[in-house]
Amino acid sequence: MHAFLRFMMPVSLLTLSLASHLVAQAQPVSIYWADNWNSRFQRFDDLDGDGTFLGAGEVKLHLGAGQPGASTAHNMRVTKEAGQVVSYWLHPSTGRIYRGVDVNGDGTMAGASEVKVYRDSGALDGASSPAALDITDDGAVWWTSAYLLSQPVNGLLRLKDLNADGDAADAGEQILMVNGNVAHTIEHDLGTSTTKAWSLTSIAAAGDGVIAFQEPDGAIYRFDDLNHDGDVLDAGESILLLNATGERPDLPMNPDFADGTLKSLQTAAGYPASFWQMATSIENGVRAFYFGTSVSPFNPSGHNLSGQGLNFLILRGVDGNGDGDINDAGEVHTFYDGSYTDGDPDLLILRGLDVIDGGTVYAAGLKPFPALIPGPNGNVWIHRFEDLNGDGDGMDAGERQLEIFDLGIHGFDPVTFPVKPAFGDYMADPWDFSVRRLSPWTDMGGHTAGSNGAPTLTGTGSLVVGSPVTFDVAHAPANAFMISWLSITSSPLPVLGGTLYTLPQLSEIIWKADASGQLSLPTTWPAGLPGGFDLFVQFVIKDAGHVPGVLLSNAQKLTTP
C-alpha cells in the first residue's frame, strides 16, 4: 500500500473512534496586550499548565516603557516568522508601525537590535493616523488610517517586506488597497453601495484578507485581493459582511437584528453600538467571525432602545449558505452575553477579544474605575470561553472560565504593573489583545541515541482540513524498520533510556527508513476530526547495531484547532 494511504489509516481510525466522545480542551497559549495606561506591552504564559495566568512568573514585560514605540501603546499583533516570535504594533502620534523580534530569547524586546521601524509615514508617504493593524495568513501587515484628517494617506493599506530587509519602506512594499478619501464600492445581496466618509476603527485578519468595521456606516466589510493584482476593486473583493446596526437603510440588514431575534444595537445615545473588537478563526474547516461591543454599562450607549444591556456582548457568525457574508437569517448567534441587564453582571466593559483556531475565545475586561472597593485590587481581568457542547455559544456550564488573569494578583509587581499615584489601585488599559498558539507542533523530546545518532521526528503543516502535513524521521539506522504509535493521552514512561509518550491506543503501522536513515510521510489533514484535542505521535525503531536493539524517536504533540 502506498505510504500516503497507509499513513491516512491511523488518522482515519482516530476520526472514527474518537469523534463521538472527545471535547475541546483549553490549549496552552501566549497572550499579549498593549497597555496604553502604562506605555508597555505585557506577555502572559501559562507556565504551570493550570489554565490560568495567576502563577508566579506567568506575567512579564514584552516591551518595556521607554522602548521605541512603547508610549501610548496601541494595537499589537504577534506572529511567528522563521521560528521567532515577531510583534507588530502602531504608534498613532508618529504614524509609525514597529516590528519587534526577541533576538536573544529573553522574552522581552529592547534596543535597536530588536525593535525597528517597519513603516515610517513621514519618510514613506506623508502624515497619517494609524488606528488598527493585523497580520494575514500570507504574512502581510494590513493597517488602516482612520480619519479624514489623516492626509495624504487615508484608508486601508497592505505592507509586505518583499526584499527581506526587516521593513516595508521600500518601493512596492506598501499598497493602498482602499482610498478612504473617495467613495468605495461595496457589493451586497441587493447590488452595490458606496461607503461614507472613511473611518475604520478596527480590522481583523481573515485568511489573506481582512474584515473591517466602518464607523459611519455601522457595518462590517470584507476585503480580499482574490486575483492578487494589488487591489480590492474586482468582483467579490469588497463585500458587505454584516450589517447588524441598520444605520444605513440602503444596506441590507441581517434580519435577525431587524426583527429582534438578536438584540438591537441601536442605543439610547442616538447612534449604534460599535464592534470595536473583532477576530476570526477556523473551526471544523470553516471560518468563524467574532465581534464584541466595547460600550460601557454606565453610558447611554450601554443599552438599546428596549433597555437591554449591550456591554460585553460577543457575537459569532458563520456563512451558512456560502454566499460570502454572514448577513442572512441564522448565520449570527450570541456567543456570550455579559450585559448588565440580562447577561453576566460580573463582566462590565469588553476591552480586548481574540480567538484561536478551533474556537477558544479569550476576552479582556475592565472593571469600572475608580474600583467599587477601595484598595489595591486592580481593574483588569482576562476570561476564556469555549463551546464544549457544540451549540454555538460559550454560555453553558463549564464553558466559561472567568478571571484566568486578575490584575489584583499581579498588580503588586511595581515593574510589570506600576501603581498610579493618588488612585490607590493598580491600573492597566489594554488597547489591544493578541492570543497566539504559535505552533500546533510541540516537540516533547524523549528520544534515545542509536547507531546513527538520536532519531528525530519533526512535523510541518497546518492542522486544518485539507492542508498538507508531513512527518519526517531522521537519524534512524539505514533501512531500519519502525512502528508509528499514536495516542490521545500522554503518560510519560521512562524506557530504554528515553521517554515513551505514546502508549499505543489507536494504531500501529510498520514503516521502513531509506538507506540514509530517513523517512518522510506526506499526507493531507482529514475532515471529521474533533477539534481541540492533543494527538501524540512517536516512532519505535529497530536498531540491530545497538544494544538493546530498539530506539525511541522524540514525540510530537499535535494540537488540533
PDB file of C-alpha atoms in Angstrom, residues 345-447:
ATOM      1  CA  PRO A 345     -23.260  41.196  35.685  1.00  0.00           C
ATOM      2  CA  ASP A 346     -19.683  40.291  36.601  1.00  0.00           C
ATOM      3  CA  LEU A 347     -18.437  41.361  33.147  1.00  0.00           C
ATOM      4  CA  LEU A 348     -18.553  45.085  32.637  1.00  0.00           C
ATOM      5  CA  ILE A 349     -16.508  46.543  29.757  1.00  0.00           C
ATOM      6  CA  LEU A 350     -15.017  44.455  26.953  1.00  0.00           C
ATOM      7  CA  ARG A 351     -11.566  45.837  26.149  1.00  0.00           C
ATOM      8  CA  GLY A 352      -9.984  43.046  24.101  1.00  0.00           C
ATOM      9  CA  LEU A 353     -11.042  39.976  22.138  1.00  0.00           C
ATOM     10  CA  ASP A 354      -9.190  37.244  20.276  1.00  0.00           C
ATOM     11  CA  VAL A 355      -9.804  33.615  19.348  1.00  0.00           C
ATOM     12  CA  ILE A 356      -7.509  30.749  18.406  1.00  0.00           C
ATOM     13  CA  ASP A 357      -8.266  28.285  15.637  1.00  0.00           C
ATOM     14  CA  GLY A 358     -10.701  25.748  16.984  1.00  0.00           C
ATOM     15  CA  GLY A 359     -12.859  28.377  18.656  1.00  0.00           C
ATOM     16  CA  THR A 360     -11.484  29.094  22.147  1.00  0.00           C
ATOM     17  CA  VAL A 361     -12.250  32.764  22.860  1.00  0.00           C
ATOM     18  CA  TYR A 362     -10.226  34.990  25.165  1.00  0.00           C
ATOM     19  CA  ALA A 363     -11.501  38.374  26.325  1.00  0.00           C
ATOM     20  CA  ALA A 364     -10.035  41.177  28.405  1.00  0.00           C
ATOM     21  CA  GLY A 365     -12.479  43.108  30.569  1.00  0.00           C
ATOM     22  CA  LEU A 366     -12.234  46.295  32.583  1.00  0.00           C
ATOM     23  CA  LYS A 367     -13.840  46.879  35.922  1.00  0.00           C
ATOM     24  CA  PRO A 368     -15.126  50.436  36.436  1.00  0.00           C
ATOM     25  CA  PHE A 369     -12.577  52.889  37.752  1.00  0.00           C
ATOM     26  CA  PRO A 370     -12.292  54.053  40.442  1.00  0.00           C
ATOM     27  CA  ALA A 371     -12.881  50.480  41.600  1.00  0.00           C
ATOM     28  CA  LEU A 372     -16.033  49.843  43.600  1.00  0.00           C
ATOM     29  CA  ILE A 373     -13.965  48.606  46.548  1.00  0.00           C
ATOM     30  CA  PRO A 374     -11.065  50.873  47.555  1.00  0.00           C
ATOM     31  CA  GLY A 375      -7.613  49.413  47.752  1.00  0.00           C
ATOM     32  CA  PRO A 376      -5.065  47.658  45.543  1.00  0.00           C
ATOM     33  CA  ASN A 377      -7.477  45.288  43.811  1.00  0.00           C
ATOM     34  CA  GLY A 378      -6.716  46.020  40.177  1.00  0.00           C
ATOM     35  CA  ASN A 379      -9.046  46.772  37.287  1.00  0.00           C
ATOM     36  CA  VAL A 380      -8.453  44.181  34.522  1.00  0.00           C
ATOM     37  CA  TRP A 381      -9.448  40.546  34.067  1.00  0.00           C
ATOM     38  CA  ILE A 382      -8.840  38.006  31.296  1.00  0.00           C
ATOM     39  CA  HIS A 383     -11.544  35.393  30.691  1.00  0.00           C
ATOM     40  CA  ARG A 384     -11.808  32.296  28.499  1.00  0.00           C
ATOM     41  CA  PHE A 385     -14.894  30.919  26.739  1.00  0.00           C
ATOM     42  CA  GLU A 386     -15.294  27.792  24.618  1.00  0.00           C
ATOM     43  CA  ASP A 387     -18.267  25.983  23.111  1.00  0.00           C
ATOM     44  CA  LEU A 388     -17.910  22.490  24.584  1.00  0.00           C
ATOM     45  CA  ASN A 389     -21.308  21.102  23.638  1.00  0.00           C
ATOM     46  CA  GLY A 390     -21.387  22.391  20.046  1.00  0.00           C
ATOM     47  CA  ASP A 391     -24.457  24.597  20.398  1.00  0.00           C
ATOM     48  CA  GLY A 392     -22.693  27.697  19.076  1.00  0.00           C
ATOM     49  CA  ASP A 393     -22.236  29.634  22.295  1.00  0.00           C
ATOM     50  CA  GLY A 394     -20.000  29.724  25.352  1.00  0.00           C
ATOM     51  CA  MET A 395     -22.700  30.241  27.966  1.00  0.00           C
ATOM     52  CA  ASP A 396     -23.300  26.723  29.285  1.00  0.00           C
ATOM     53  CA  ALA A 397     -21.952  25.131  32.443  1.00  0.00           C
ATOM     54  CA  GLY A 398     -18.196  24.707  32.296  1.00  0.00           C
ATOM     55  CA  GLU A 399     -17.819  26.781  29.120  1.00  0.00           C
ATOM     56  CA  ARG A 400     -16.706  29.997  30.767  1.00  0.00           C
ATOM     57  CA  GLN A 401     -13.613  30.372  32.899  1.00  0.00           C
ATOM     58  CA  LEU A 402     -13.598  33.819  34.412  1.00  0.00           C
ATOM     59  CA  GLU A 403     -10.612  35.632  35.826  1.00  0.00           C
ATOM     60  CA  ILE A 404      -7.866  33.381  34.456  1.00  0.00           C
ATOM     61  CA  PHE A 405      -5.848  36.559  34.914  1.00  0.00           C
ATOM     62  CA  ASP A 406      -6.596  39.146  37.606  1.00  0.00           C
ATOM     63  CA  LEU A 407      -4.626  42.351  37.808  1.00  0.00           C
ATOM     64  CA  GLY A 408      -5.290  42.445  41.540  1.00  0.00           C
ATOM     65  CA  ILE A 409      -2.994  39.421  41.920  1.00  0.00           C
ATOM     66  CA  HIS A 410      -0.243  40.615  39.602  1.00  0.00           C
ATOM     67  CA  GLY A 411      -0.538  44.300  40.471  1.00  0.00           C
ATOM     68  CA  PHE A 412       1.906  44.034  43.334  1.00  0.00           C
ATOM     69  CA  ASP A 413       4.788  43.885  40.876  1.00  0.00           C
ATOM     70  CA  PRO A 414       5.813  47.547  40.534  1.00  0.00           C
ATOM     71  CA  VAL A 415       7.770  46.827  37.347  1.00  0.00           C
ATOM     72  CA  THR A 416       5.146  44.930  35.378  1.00  0.00           C
ATOM     73  CA  PHE A 417       2.187  46.982  36.674  1.00  0.00           C
ATOM     74  CA  PRO A 418       3.267  50.187  38.394  1.00  0.00           C
ATOM     75  CA  VAL A 419       0.964  51.814  40.939  1.00  0.00           C
ATOM     76  CA  LYS A 420      -0.545  55.083  39.760  1.00  0.00           C
ATOM     77  CA  PRO A 421      -0.295  57.782  42.445  1.00  0.00           C
ATOM     78  CA  ALA A 422      -3.409  59.334  44.002  1.00  0.00           C
ATOM     79  CA  PHE A 423      -5.683  56.461  42.948  1.00  0.00           C
ATOM     80  CA  GLY A 424      -4.760  53.530  45.176  1.00  0.00           C
ATOM     81  CA  ASP A 425      -5.497  50.907  42.508  1.00  0.00           C
ATOM     82  CA  TYR A 426      -3.371  49.032  40.021  1.00  0.00           C
ATOM     83  CA  MET A 427      -4.306  50.234  36.586  1.00  0.00           C
ATOM     84  CA  ALA A 428      -3.872  48.874  33.095  1.00  0.00           C
ATOM     85  CA  ASP A 429      -5.687  49.722  29.887  1.00  0.00           C
ATOM     86  CA  PRO A 430      -5.326  47.064  27.163  1.00  0.00           C
ATOM     87  CA  TRP A 431      -5.891  48.815  23.852  1.00  0.00           C
ATOM     88  CA  ASP A 432      -5.246  45.599  22.006  1.00  0.00           C
ATOM     89  CA  PHE A 433      -5.162  41.942  22.815  1.00  0.00           C
ATOM     90  CA  SER A 434      -3.424  39.211  20.794  1.00  0.00           C
ATOM     91  CA  VAL A 435      -3.635  35.495  21.571  1.00  0.00           C
ATOM     92  CA  ARG A 436      -1.317  33.110  19.790  1.00  0.00           C
ATOM     93  CA  ARG A 437      -0.928  29.371  19.728  1.00  0.00           C
ATOM     94  CA  LEU A 438       2.253  29.806  17.787  1.00  0.00           C
ATOM     95  CA  SER A 439       2.583  26.243  16.537  1.00  0.00           C
ATOM     96  CA  PRO A 440       0.327  23.171  16.514  1.00  0.00           C
ATOM     97  CA  TRP A 441       3.506  21.076  16.856  1.00  0.00           C
ATOM     98  CA  THR A 442       5.213  20.627  20.218  1.00  0.00           C
ATOM     99  CA  ASP A 443       8.446  18.644  20.477  1.00  0.00           C
ATOM    100  CA  MET A 444       8.091  16.558  23.643  1.00  0.00           C
ATOM    101  CA  GLY A 445      11.620  15.100  23.495  1.00  0.00           C
ATOM    102  CA  GLY A 446      12.244  11.588  24.806  1.00  0.00           C
ATOM    103  CA  HIS A 447      14.428  10.094  22.062  1.00  0.00           C
TER     104      HIS A 447
END
